[in-house]
């Protein structure tokens, strides 16, 4: 069995610029990885693609992005043998943390090694773009500016070291509904350039000051539970708080480790899925 780590991501910024002729939205966002990871196990078999997971919310068929990644590799390179994909899930499902996309990226990287394809990260990221908008970023990992549909990746410096508190309410968010209610003209757009400068300077305070997510106001209106978590995380002492992706997970940045127990325990009082992790922010090597 070959094992590959699949880390979660958070959005330091997320901006939606306009709707494209292909009906996708043109986006511009800065993402970074955190130390909350799924573990993907890959084992060759005679034929077929088989998904194994103890998580009942994880589909075991072609709806699963890891399955799609394996199918894409098989079709593209005419691979006749099959694979068993074991998903040890730690990242919450449908949380705005790119868990499914990261699983797909890890599957691409793992199968590249298992089937001795010798593809580069760039080639794997190009394949990943065919699966989903966050998969290319997840192939590279680290910290990056993503543009287009998410497939145009520019590596950025690693953020200043800090803790990240993640809290996911027990609700699902419809990304389609969030984008459907989004209005480019009235949205509050983050300052992507200012965040890039903060990362360049290694300036923690500037990074906190320039967190921004254009989708956040829409999700907060549609799902008051997300707004409640954000308010409470601020109240308990996080330095800066933002929703990741289209939600529903909210994250807080915390520089002083001594503050973690109060924030973590306060959120656990009404939210079952709470995690205290570190930023990774550095690129993962090829499997």
PDB file of N, CA, C and O in Angstrom, residues 91-165:
ATOM      1  N   UNK A  91     -10.386  15.492   7.274  1.00  0.00           N
ATOM      2  CA  UNK A  91     -10.948  16.779   6.855  1.00  0.00           C
ATOM      3  C   UNK A  91     -12.467  16.633   6.779  1.00  0.00           C
ATOM      4  O   UNK A  91     -12.963  15.691   6.147  1.00  0.00           O
ATOM      5  N   UNK A  92     -13.223  17.535   7.393  1.00  0.00           N
ATOM      6  CA  UNK A  92     -14.692  17.445   7.291  1.00  0.00           C
ATOM      7  C   UNK A  92     -15.149  17.469   5.839  1.00  0.00           C
ATOM      8  O   UNK A  92     -14.544  18.136   4.983  1.00  0.00           O
ATOM      9  N   UNK A  93     -16.226  16.732   5.561  1.00  0.00           N
ATOM     10  CA  UNK A  93     -16.772  16.650   4.205  1.00  0.00           C
ATOM     11  C   UNK A  93     -17.627  17.882   3.920  1.00  0.00           C
ATOM     12  O   UNK A  93     -18.339  18.381   4.801  1.00  0.00           O
ATOM     13  N   UNK A  94     -17.549  18.394   2.680  1.00  0.00           N
ATOM     14  CA  UNK A  94     -18.353  19.548   2.240  1.00  0.00           C
ATOM     15  C   UNK A  94     -18.218  20.723   3.205  1.00  0.00           C
ATOM     16  O   UNK A  94     -19.195  21.273   3.697  1.00  0.00           O
ATOM     17  N   UNK A  95     -16.950  21.104   3.448  1.00  0.00           N
ATOM     18  CA  UNK A  95     -16.670  22.087   4.491  1.00  0.00           C
ATOM     19  C   UNK A  95     -16.060  23.381   3.974  1.00  0.00           C
ATOM     20  O   UNK A  95     -15.839  24.309   4.746  1.00  0.00           O
ATOM     21  N   UNK A  96     -15.733  23.450   2.674  1.00  0.00           N
ATOM     22  CA  UNK A  96     -15.014  24.620   2.174  1.00  0.00           C
ATOM     23  C   UNK A  96     -13.525  24.539   2.407  1.00  0.00           C
ATOM     24  O   UNK A  96     -12.808  25.540   2.319  1.00  0.00           O
ATOM     25  N   UNK A  97     -13.016  23.316   2.697  1.00  0.00           N
ATOM     26  CA  UNK A  97     -11.596  23.104   2.992  1.00  0.00           C
ATOM     27  C   UNK A  97     -10.898  22.280   1.915  1.00  0.00           C
ATOM     28  O   UNK A  97      -9.749  21.860   2.096  1.00  0.00           O
ATOM     29  N   UNK A  98     -11.583  22.044   0.799  1.00  0.00           N
ATOM     30  CA  UNK A  98     -11.027  21.323  -0.366  1.00  0.00           C
ATOM     31  C   UNK A  98     -10.626  19.894  -0.035  1.00  0.00           C
ATOM     32  O   UNK A  98      -9.701  19.356  -0.638  1.00  0.00           O
ATOM     33  N   UNK A  99     -11.342  19.238   0.893  1.00  0.00           N
ATOM     34  CA  UNK A  99     -11.009  17.856   1.224  1.00  0.00           C
ATOM     35  C   UNK A  99     -11.097  16.930   0.029  1.00  0.00           C
ATOM     36  O   UNK A  99     -10.179  16.140  -0.223  1.00  0.00           O
ATOM     37  N   UNK A 100     -12.182  17.011  -0.738  1.00  0.00           N
ATOM     38  CA  UNK A 100     -12.327  16.160  -1.920  1.00  0.00           C
ATOM     39  C   UNK A 100     -11.294  16.466  -2.981  1.00  0.00           C
ATOM     40  O   UNK A 100     -10.732  15.561  -3.606  1.00  0.00           O
ATOM     41  N   UNK A 101     -11.014  17.756  -3.177  1.00  0.00           N
ATOM     42  CA  UNK A 101     -10.008  18.156  -4.172  1.00  0.00           C
ATOM     43  C   UNK A 101      -8.615  17.689  -3.762  1.00  0.00           C
ATOM     44  O   UNK A 101      -7.816  17.251  -4.592  1.00  0.00           O
ATOM     45  N   UNK A 102      -8.319  17.783  -2.461  1.00  0.00           N
ATOM     46  CA  UNK A 102      -7.018  17.337  -1.977  1.00  0.00           C
ATOM     47  C   UNK A 102      -6.867  15.827  -2.106  1.00  0.00           C
ATOM     48  O   UNK A 102      -5.791  15.322  -2.442  1.00  0.00           O
ATOM     49  N   UNK A 103      -7.969  15.093  -1.852  1.00  0.00           N
ATOM     50  CA  UNK A 103      -7.930  13.640  -2.061  1.00  0.00           C
ATOM     51  C   UNK A 103      -7.641  13.315  -3.528  1.00  0.00           C
ATOM     52  O   UNK A 103      -6.872  12.397  -3.825  1.00  0.00           O
ATOM     53  N   UNK A 104      -8.265  14.060  -4.440  1.00  0.00           N
ATOM     54  CA  UNK A 104      -8.025  13.848  -5.872  1.00  0.00           C
ATOM     55  C   UNK A 104      -6.577  14.140  -6.226  1.00  0.00           C
ATOM     56  O   UNK A 104      -5.934  13.378  -6.970  1.00  0.00           O
ATOM     57  N   UNK A 105      -6.046  15.245  -5.691  1.00  0.00           N
ATOM     58  CA  UNK A 105      -4.652  15.613  -5.977  1.00  0.00           C
ATOM     59  C   UNK A 105      -3.692  14.559  -5.441  1.00  0.00           C
ATOM     60  O   UNK A 105      -2.726  14.177  -6.113  1.00  0.00           O
ATOM     61  N   UNK A 106      -3.948  14.063  -4.228  1.00  0.00           N
ATOM     62  CA  UNK A 106      -3.092  13.035  -3.648  1.00  0.00           C
ATOM     63  C   UNK A 106      -3.173  11.746  -4.465  1.00  0.00           C
ATOM     64  O   UNK A 106      -2.166  11.037  -4.638  1.00  0.00           O
ATOM     65  N   UNK A 107      -4.361  11.437  -4.982  1.00  0.00           N
ATOM     66  CA  UNK A 107      -4.531  10.251  -5.823  1.00  0.00           C
ATOM     67  C   UNK A 107      -3.726  10.390  -7.113  1.00  0.00           C
ATOM     68  O   UNK A 107      -3.052   9.440  -7.544  1.00  0.00           O
ATOM     69  N   UNK A 108      -3.775  11.567  -7.725  1.00  0.00           N
ATOM     70  CA  UNK A 108      -2.974  11.802  -8.932  1.00  0.00           C
ATOM     71  C   UNK A 108      -1.482  11.599  -8.645  1.00  0.00           C
ATOM     72  O   UNK A 108      -0.776  10.933  -9.408  1.00  0.00           O
ATOM     73  N   UNK A 109      -1.015  12.176  -7.543  1.00  0.00           N
ATOM     74  CA  UNK A 109       0.411  12.078  -7.213  1.00  0.00           C
ATOM     75  C   UNK A 109       0.801  10.636  -6.855  1.00  0.00           C
ATOM     76  O   UNK A 109       1.871  10.150  -7.248  1.00  0.00           O
ATOM     77  N   UNK A 110      -0.100   9.958  -6.126  1.00  0.00           N
ATOM     78  CA  UNK A 110       0.206   8.589  -5.749  1.00  0.00           C
ATOM     79  C   UNK A 110       0.218   7.635  -6.925  1.00  0.00           C
ATOM     80  O   UNK A 110       1.108   6.781  -7.046  1.00  0.00           O
ATOM     81  N   UNK A 111      -0.762   7.788  -7.819  1.00  0.00           N
ATOM     82  CA  UNK A 111      -0.812   6.908  -8.994  1.00  0.00           C
ATOM     83  C   UNK A 111       0.337   7.200  -9.961  1.00  0.00           C
ATOM     84  O   UNK A 111       0.794   6.306 -10.674  1.00  0.00           O
ATOM     85  N   UNK A 112       0.790   8.429  -9.976  1.00  0.00           N
ATOM     86  CA  UNK A 112       1.964   8.783 -10.774  1.00  0.00           C
ATOM     87  C   UNK A 112       3.162   7.924 -10.366  1.00  0.00           C
ATOM     88  O   UNK A 112       3.946   7.467 -11.219  1.00  0.00           O
ATOM     89  N   UNK A 113       3.274   7.681  -9.055  1.00  0.00           N
ATOM     90  CA  UNK A 113       4.364   6.838  -8.554  1.00  0.00           C
ATOM     91  C   UNK A 113       4.040   5.354  -8.712  1.00  0.00           C
ATOM     92  O   UNK A 113       4.874   4.572  -9.189  1.00  0.00           O
ATOM     93  N   UNK A 114       2.808   4.975  -8.323  1.00  0.00           N
ATOM     94  CA  UNK A 114       2.424   3.556  -8.358  1.00  0.00           C
ATOM     95  C   UNK A 114       2.537   2.986  -9.763  1.00  0.00           C
ATOM     96  O   UNK A 114       2.992   1.850  -9.951  1.00  0.00           O
ATOM     97  N   UNK A 115       2.104   3.768 -10.739  1.00  0.00           N
ATOM     98  CA  UNK A 115       2.103   3.310 -12.122  1.00  0.00           C
ATOM     99  C   UNK A 115       3.304   3.837 -12.925  1.00  0.00           C
ATOM    100  O   UNK A 115       3.335   3.715 -14.151  1.00  0.00           O
ATOM    101  N   UNK A 116       4.274   4.428 -12.230  1.00  0.00           N
ATOM    102  CA  UNK A 116       5.561   4.838 -12.815  1.00  0.00           C
ATOM    103  C   UNK A 116       5.383   5.680 -14.079  1.00  0.00           C
ATOM    104  O   UNK A 116       5.978   5.418 -15.129  1.00  0.00           O
ATOM    105  N   UNK A 117       4.568   6.737 -13.953  1.00  0.00           N
ATOM    106  CA  UNK A 117       4.285   7.599 -15.102  1.00  0.00           C
ATOM    107  C   UNK A 117       5.301   8.725 -15.257  1.00  0.00           C
ATOM    108  O   UNK A 117       5.422   9.312 -16.339  1.00  0.00           O
ATOM    109  N   UNK A 118       6.003   9.053 -14.169  1.00  0.00           N
ATOM    110  CA  UNK A 118       7.068  10.075 -14.199  1.00  0.00           C
ATOM    111  C   UNK A 118       6.571  11.447 -14.667  1.00  0.00           C
ATOM    112  O   UNK A 118       7.282  12.172 -15.370  1.00  0.00           O
ATOM    113  N   UNK A 119       5.344  11.802 -14.278  1.00  0.00           N
ATOM    114  CA  UNK A 119       4.805  13.119 -14.631  1.00  0.00           C
ATOM    115  C   UNK A 119       5.319  14.169 -13.645  1.00  0.00           C
ATOM    116  O   UNK A 119       5.534  13.879 -12.464  1.00  0.00           O
ATOM    117  N   UNK A 120       5.490  15.391 -14.125  1.00  0.00           N
ATOM    118  CA  UNK A 120       5.903  16.490 -13.261  1.00  0.00           C
ATOM    119  C   UNK A 120       4.703  17.040 -12.497  1.00  0.00           C
ATOM    120  O   UNK A 120       3.547  16.749 -12.837  1.00  0.00           O
ATOM    121  N   UNK A 121       4.965  17.870 -11.482  1.00  0.00           N
ATOM    122  CA  UNK A 121       3.880  18.533 -10.763  1.00  0.00           C
ATOM    123  C   UNK A 121       3.033  19.368 -11.710  1.00  0.00           C
ATOM    124  O   UNK A 121       1.803  19.394 -11.599  1.00  0.00           O
ATOM    125  N   UNK A 122       3.675  20.052 -12.650  1.00  0.00           N
ATOM    126  CA  UNK A 122       2.933  20.879 -13.613  1.00  0.00           C
ATOM    127  C   UNK A 122       1.987  20.028 -14.457  1.00  0.00           C
ATOM    128  O   UNK A 122       0.843  20.417 -14.717  1.00  0.00           O
ATOM    129  N   UNK A 123       2.462  18.877 -14.881  1.00  0.00           N
ATOM    130  CA  UNK A 123       1.617  17.989 -15.693  1.00  0.00           C
ATOM    131  C   UNK A 123       0.464  17.427 -14.863  1.00  0.00           C
ATOM    132  O   UNK A 123      -0.673  17.320 -15.346  1.00  0.00           O
ATOM    133  N   UNK A 124       0.744  17.103 -13.611  1.00  0.00           N
ATOM    134  CA  UNK A 124      -0.320  16.599 -12.730  1.00  0.00           C
ATOM    135  C   UNK A 124      -1.350  17.688 -12.442  1.00  0.00           C
ATOM    136  O   UNK A 124      -2.551  17.429 -12.397  1.00  0.00           O
ATOM    137  N   UNK A 125      -0.878  18.926 -12.252  1.00  0.00           N
ATOM    138  CA  UNK A 125      -1.797  20.040 -12.002  1.00  0.00           C
ATOM    139  C   UNK A 125      -2.687  20.306 -13.211  1.00  0.00           C
ATOM    140  O   UNK A 125      -3.866  20.639 -13.065  1.00  0.00           O
ATOM    141  N   UNK A 126      -2.134  20.135 -14.406  1.00  0.00           N
ATOM    142  CA  UNK A 126      -2.921  20.319 -15.631  1.00  0.00           C
ATOM    143  C   UNK A 126      -4.023  19.261 -15.715  1.00  0.00           C
ATOM    144  O   UNK A 126      -5.160  19.561 -16.098  1.00  0.00           O
ATOM    145  N   UNK A 127      -3.701  18.043 -15.328  1.00  0.00           N
ATOM    146  CA  UNK A 127      -4.727  16.994 -15.266  1.00  0.00           C
ATOM    147  C   UNK A 127      -5.765  17.331 -14.196  1.00  0.00           C
ATOM    148  O   UNK A 127      -6.969  17.185 -14.404  1.00  0.00           O
ATOM    149  N   UNK A 128      -5.292  17.815 -13.059  1.00  0.00           N
ATOM    150  CA  UNK A 128      -6.184  18.137 -11.955  1.00  0.00           C
ATOM    151  C   UNK A 128      -7.226  19.176 -12.308  1.00  0.00           C
ATOM    152  O   UNK A 128      -8.362  19.128 -11.817  1.00  0.00           O
ATOM    153  N   UNK A 129      -6.856  20.110 -13.177  1.00  0.00           N
ATOM    154  CA  UNK A 129      -7.791  21.169 -13.581  1.00  0.00           C
ATOM    155  C   UNK A 129      -9.019  20.600 -14.289  1.00  0.00           C
ATOM    156  O   UNK A 129     -10.075  21.239 -14.310  1.00  0.00           O
ATOM    157  N   UNK A 130      -8.884  19.404 -14.835  1.00  0.00           N
ATOM    158  CA  UNK A 130     -10.021  18.777 -15.523  1.00  0.00           C
ATOM    159  C   UNK A 130     -11.026  18.182 -14.527  1.00  0.00           C
ATOM    160  O   UNK A 130     -12.154  17.866 -14.905  1.00  0.00           O
ATOM    161  N   UNK A 131     -10.603  18.044 -13.272  1.00  0.00           N
ATOM    162  CA  UNK A 131     -11.461  17.412 -12.260  1.00  0.00           C
ATOM    163  C   UNK A 131     -12.248  18.445 -11.476  1.00  0.00           C
ATOM    164  O   UNK A 131     -13.448  18.296 -11.253  1.00  0.00           O
ATOM    165  N   UNK A 132     -11.567  19.510 -11.039  1.00  0.00           N
ATOM    166  CA  UNK A 132     -12.232  20.527 -10.225  1.00  0.00           C
ATOM    167  C   UNK A 132     -11.356  21.744 -10.024  1.00  0.00           C
ATOM    168  O   UNK A 132     -10.137  21.676 -10.215  1.00  0.00           O
ATOM    169  N   UNK A 133     -11.971  22.848  -9.613  1.00  0.00           N
ATOM    170  CA  UNK A 133     -11.265  24.126  -9.602  1.00  0.00           C
ATOM    171  C   UNK A 133     -10.156  24.212  -8.553  1.00  0.00           C
ATOM    172  O   UNK A 133      -9.218  24.983  -8.711  1.00  0.00           O
ATOM    173  N   UNK A 134     -10.222  23.425  -7.458  1.00  0.00           N
ATOM    174  CA  UNK A 134      -9.181  23.496  -6.427  1.00  0.00           C
ATOM    175  C   UNK A 134      -8.117  22.417  -6.572  1.00  0.00           C
ATOM    176  O   UNK A 134      -7.131  22.415  -5.822  1.00  0.00           O
ATOM    177  N   UNK A 135      -8.295  21.494  -7.520  1.00  0.00           N
ATOM    178  CA  UNK A 135      -7.397  20.339  -7.580  1.00  0.00           C
ATOM    179  C   UNK A 135      -5.987  20.745  -8.002  1.00  0.00           C
ATOM    180  O   UNK A 135      -4.999  20.235  -7.453  1.00  0.00           O
ATOM    181  N   UNK A 136      -5.872  21.682  -8.940  1.00  0.00           N
ATOM    182  CA  UNK A 136      -4.535  22.113  -9.370  1.00  0.00           C
ATOM    183  C   UNK A 136      -3.747  22.674  -8.191  1.00  0.00           C
ATOM    184  O   UNK A 136      -2.573  22.339  -7.996  1.00  0.00           O
ATOM    185  N   UNK A 137      -4.386  23.549  -7.411  1.00  0.00           N
ATOM    186  CA  UNK A 137      -3.706  24.084  -6.227  1.00  0.00           C
ATOM    187  C   UNK A 137      -3.290  22.963  -5.289  1.00  0.00           C
ATOM    188  O   UNK A 137      -2.176  22.951  -4.755  1.00  0.00           O
ATOM    189  N   UNK A 138      -4.188  22.004  -5.056  1.00  0.00           N
ATOM    190  CA  UNK A 138      -3.898  20.927  -4.113  1.00  0.00           C
ATOM    191  C   UNK A 138      -2.758  20.030  -4.593  1.00  0.00           C
ATOM    192  O   UNK A 138      -2.043  19.441  -3.770  1.00  0.00           O
ATOM    193  N   UNK A 139      -2.568  19.913  -5.901  1.00  0.00           N
ATOM    194  CA  UNK A 139      -1.420  19.163  -6.421  1.00  0.00           C
ATOM    195  C   UNK A 139      -0.124  19.823  -5.952  1.00  0.00           C
ATOM    196  O   UNK A 139       0.804  19.156  -5.486  1.00  0.00           O
ATOM    197  N   UNK A 140      -0.063  21.153  -6.062  1.00  0.00           N
ATOM    198  CA  UNK A 140       1.139  21.874  -5.643  1.00  0.00           C
ATOM    199  C   UNK A 140       1.218  22.003  -4.123  1.00  0.00           C
ATOM    200  O   UNK A 140       2.277  21.864  -3.530  1.00  0.00           O
ATOM    201  N   UNK A 141       0.076  22.324  -3.484  1.00  0.00           N
ATOM    202  CA  UNK A 141       0.077  22.605  -2.062  1.00  0.00           C
ATOM    203  C   UNK A 141       0.771  23.931  -1.775  1.00  0.00           C
ATOM    204  O   UNK A 141       0.977  24.756  -2.665  1.00  0.00           O
ATOM    205  N   UNK A 142       1.117  24.138  -0.511  1.00  0.00           N
ATOM    206  CA  UNK A 142       1.818  25.361  -0.137  1.00  0.00           C
ATOM    207  C   UNK A 142       0.895  26.559  -0.076  1.00  0.00           C
ATOM    208  O   UNK A 142      -0.231  26.473   0.422  1.00  0.00           O
ATOM    209  N   UNK A 143       1.369  27.672  -0.598  1.00  0.00           N
ATOM    210  CA  UNK A 143       0.613  28.924  -0.612  1.00  0.00           C
ATOM    211  C   UNK A 143       0.659  29.473  -2.027  1.00  0.00           C
ATOM    212  O   UNK A 143       1.725  29.509  -2.639  1.00  0.00           O
ATOM    213  N   UNK A 144      -0.485  29.887  -2.550  1.00  0.00           N
ATOM    214  CA  UNK A 144      -0.505  30.307  -3.952  1.00  0.00           C
ATOM    215  C   UNK A 144      -1.673  31.235  -4.235  1.00  0.00           C
ATOM    216  O   UNK A 144      -2.702  31.204  -3.549  1.00  0.00           O
ATOM    217  N   UNK A 145      -1.488  32.047  -5.273  1.00  0.00           N
ATOM    218  CA  UNK A 145      -2.566  32.815  -5.883  1.00  0.00           C
ATOM    219  C   UNK A 145      -3.146  31.948  -6.994  1.00  0.00           C
ATOM    220  O   UNK A 145      -2.409  31.450  -7.850  1.00  0.00           O
ATOM    221  N   UNK A 146      -4.452  31.758  -6.966  1.00  0.00           N
ATOM    222  CA  UNK A 146      -5.131  30.964  -8.005  1.00  0.00           C
ATOM    223  C   UNK A 146      -6.079  31.881  -8.764  1.00  0.00           C
ATOM    224  O   UNK A 146      -6.864  32.616  -8.158  1.00  0.00           O
ATOM    225  N   UNK A 147      -6.014  31.815 -10.094  1.00  0.00           N
ATOM    226  CA  UNK A 147      -6.854  32.672 -10.939  1.00  0.00           C
ATOM    227  C   UNK A 147      -7.557  31.820 -11.983  1.00  0.00           C
ATOM    228  O   UNK A 147      -7.371  30.614 -12.048  1.00  0.00           O
ATOM    229  N   UNK A 148      -8.370  32.477 -12.820  1.00  0.00           N
ATOM    230  CA  UNK A 148      -9.166  31.759 -13.805  1.00  0.00           C
ATOM    231  C   UNK A 148     -10.298  31.037 -13.096  1.00  0.00           C
ATOM    232  O   UNK A 148     -11.059  31.636 -12.333  1.00  0.00           O
ATOM    233  N   UNK A 149     -10.414  29.736 -13.330  1.00  0.00           N
ATOM    234  CA  UNK A 149     -11.357  28.894 -12.569  1.00  0.00           C
ATOM    235  C   UNK A 149     -10.679  28.309 -11.343  1.00  0.00           C
ATOM    236  O   UNK A 149     -11.264  27.515 -10.626  1.00  0.00           O
ATOM    237  N   UNK A 150      -9.417  28.691 -11.133  1.00  0.00           N
ATOM    238  CA  UNK A 150      -8.613  28.142 -10.051  1.00  0.00           C
ATOM    239  C   UNK A 150      -7.412  27.368 -10.560  1.00  0.00           C
ATOM    240  O   UNK A 150      -6.597  26.879  -9.777  1.00  0.00           O
ATOM    241  N   UNK A 151      -7.293  27.273 -11.896  1.00  0.00           N
ATOM    242  CA  UNK A 151      -6.252  26.436 -12.489  1.00  0.00           C
ATOM    243  C   UNK A 151      -4.956  27.188 -12.779  1.00  0.00           C
ATOM    244  O   UNK A 151      -3.924  26.575 -13.058  1.00  0.00           O
ATOM    245  N   UNK A 152      -4.983  28.525 -12.740  1.00  0.00           N
ATOM    246  CA  UNK A 152      -3.774  29.322 -12.994  1.00  0.00           C
ATOM    247  C   UNK A 152      -3.129  29.623 -11.646  1.00  0.00           C
ATOM    248  O   UNK A 152      -3.667  30.381 -10.840  1.00  0.00           O
ATOM    249  N   UNK A 153      -1.983  29.013 -11.386  1.00  0.00           N
ATOM    250  CA  UNK A 153      -1.392  29.002 -10.049  1.00  0.00           C
ATOM    251  C   UNK A 153      -0.069  29.772 -10.040  1.00  0.00           C
ATOM    252  O   UNK A 153       0.806  29.526 -10.867  1.00  0.00           O
ATOM    253  N   UNK A 154       0.048  30.688  -9.082  1.00  0.00           N
ATOM    254  CA  UNK A 154       1.297  31.414  -8.869  1.00  0.00           C
ATOM    255  C   UNK A 154       1.740  31.190  -7.432  1.00  0.00           C
ATOM    256  O   UNK A 154       1.053  31.571  -6.486  1.00  0.00           O
ATOM    257  N   UNK A 155       2.895  30.559  -7.258  1.00  0.00           N
ATOM    258  CA  UNK A 155       3.376  30.265  -5.911  1.00  0.00           C
ATOM    259  C   UNK A 155       3.686  31.557  -5.155  1.00  0.00           C
ATOM    260  O   UNK A 155       4.225  32.517  -5.721  1.00  0.00           O
ATOM    261  N   UNK A 156       3.351  31.573  -3.865  1.00  0.00           N
ATOM    262  CA  UNK A 156       3.592  32.730  -3.007  1.00  0.00           C
ATOM    263  C   UNK A 156       4.412  32.313  -1.791  1.00  0.00           C
ATOM    264  O   UNK A 156       4.489  31.123  -1.469  1.00  0.00           O
ATOM    265  N   UNK A 157       4.996  33.288  -1.088  1.00  0.00           N
ATOM    266  CA  UNK A 157       5.771  32.944   0.108  1.00  0.00           C
ATOM    267  C   UNK A 157       4.908  32.296   1.184  1.00  0.00           C
ATOM    268  O   UNK A 157       3.699  32.544   1.268  1.00  0.00           O
ATOM    269  N   UNK A 158       5.542  31.483   2.005  1.00  0.00           N
ATOM    270  CA  UNK A 158       4.858  30.848   3.131  1.00  0.00           C
ATOM    271  C   UNK A 158       4.402  31.915   4.122  1.00  0.00           C
ATOM    272  O   UNK A 158       5.157  32.838   4.429  1.00  0.00           O
ATOM    273  N   UNK A 159       3.177  31.821   4.633  1.00  0.00           N
ATOM    274  CA  UNK A 159       2.696  32.821   5.594  1.00  0.00           C
ATOM    275  C   UNK A 159       3.483  32.784   6.903  1.00  0.00           C
ATOM    276  O   UNK A 159       4.122  31.775   7.224  1.00  0.00           O
ATOM    277  N   UNK A 160       3.403  33.864   7.678  1.00  0.00           N
ATOM    278  CA  UNK A 160       3.992  33.844   9.027  1.00  0.00           C
ATOM    279  C   UNK A 160       3.394  32.689   9.834  1.00  0.00           C
ATOM    280  O   UNK A 160       2.216  32.381   9.709  1.00  0.00           O
ATOM    281  N   UNK A 161       4.223  32.077  10.655  1.00  0.00           N
ATOM    282  CA  UNK A 161       3.789  30.904  11.410  1.00  0.00           C
ATOM    283  C   UNK A 161       2.747  31.278  12.457  1.00  0.00           C
ATOM    284  O   UNK A 161       2.906  32.259  13.181  1.00  0.00           O
ATOM    285  N   UNK A 162       1.657  30.518  12.503  1.00  0.00           N
ATOM    286  CA  UNK A 162       0.621  30.772  13.507  1.00  0.00           C
ATOM    287  C   UNK A 162      -0.263  29.543  13.630  1.00  0.00           C
ATOM    288  O   UNK A 162      -0.117  28.571  12.891  1.00  0.00           O
ATOM    289  N   UNK A 163      -1.188  29.615  14.586  1.00  0.00           N
ATOM    290  CA  UNK A 163      -2.184  28.575  14.760  1.00  0.00           C
ATOM    291  C   UNK A 163      -3.444  28.913  13.956  1.00  0.00           C
ATOM    292  O   UNK A 163      -3.718  30.081  13.686  1.00  0.00           O
ATOM    293  N   UNK A 164      -4.182  27.878  13.587  1.00  0.00           N
ATOM    294  CA  UNK A 164      -5.456  28.047  12.899  1.00  0.00           C
ATOM    295  C   UNK A 164      -6.514  27.235  13.646  1.00  0.00           C
ATOM    296  O   UNK A 164      -6.335  26.037  13.867  1.00  0.00           O
ATOM    297  N   UNK A 165      -7.585  27.911  14.050  1.00  0.00           N
ATOM    298  CA  UNK A 165      -8.740  27.227  14.625  1.00  0.00           C
ATOM    299  C   UNK A 165      -9.789  27.086  13.531  1.00  0.00           C
ATOM    300  O   UNK A 165     -10.155  28.067  12.883  1.00  0.00           O
TER     301      UNK A 165
END
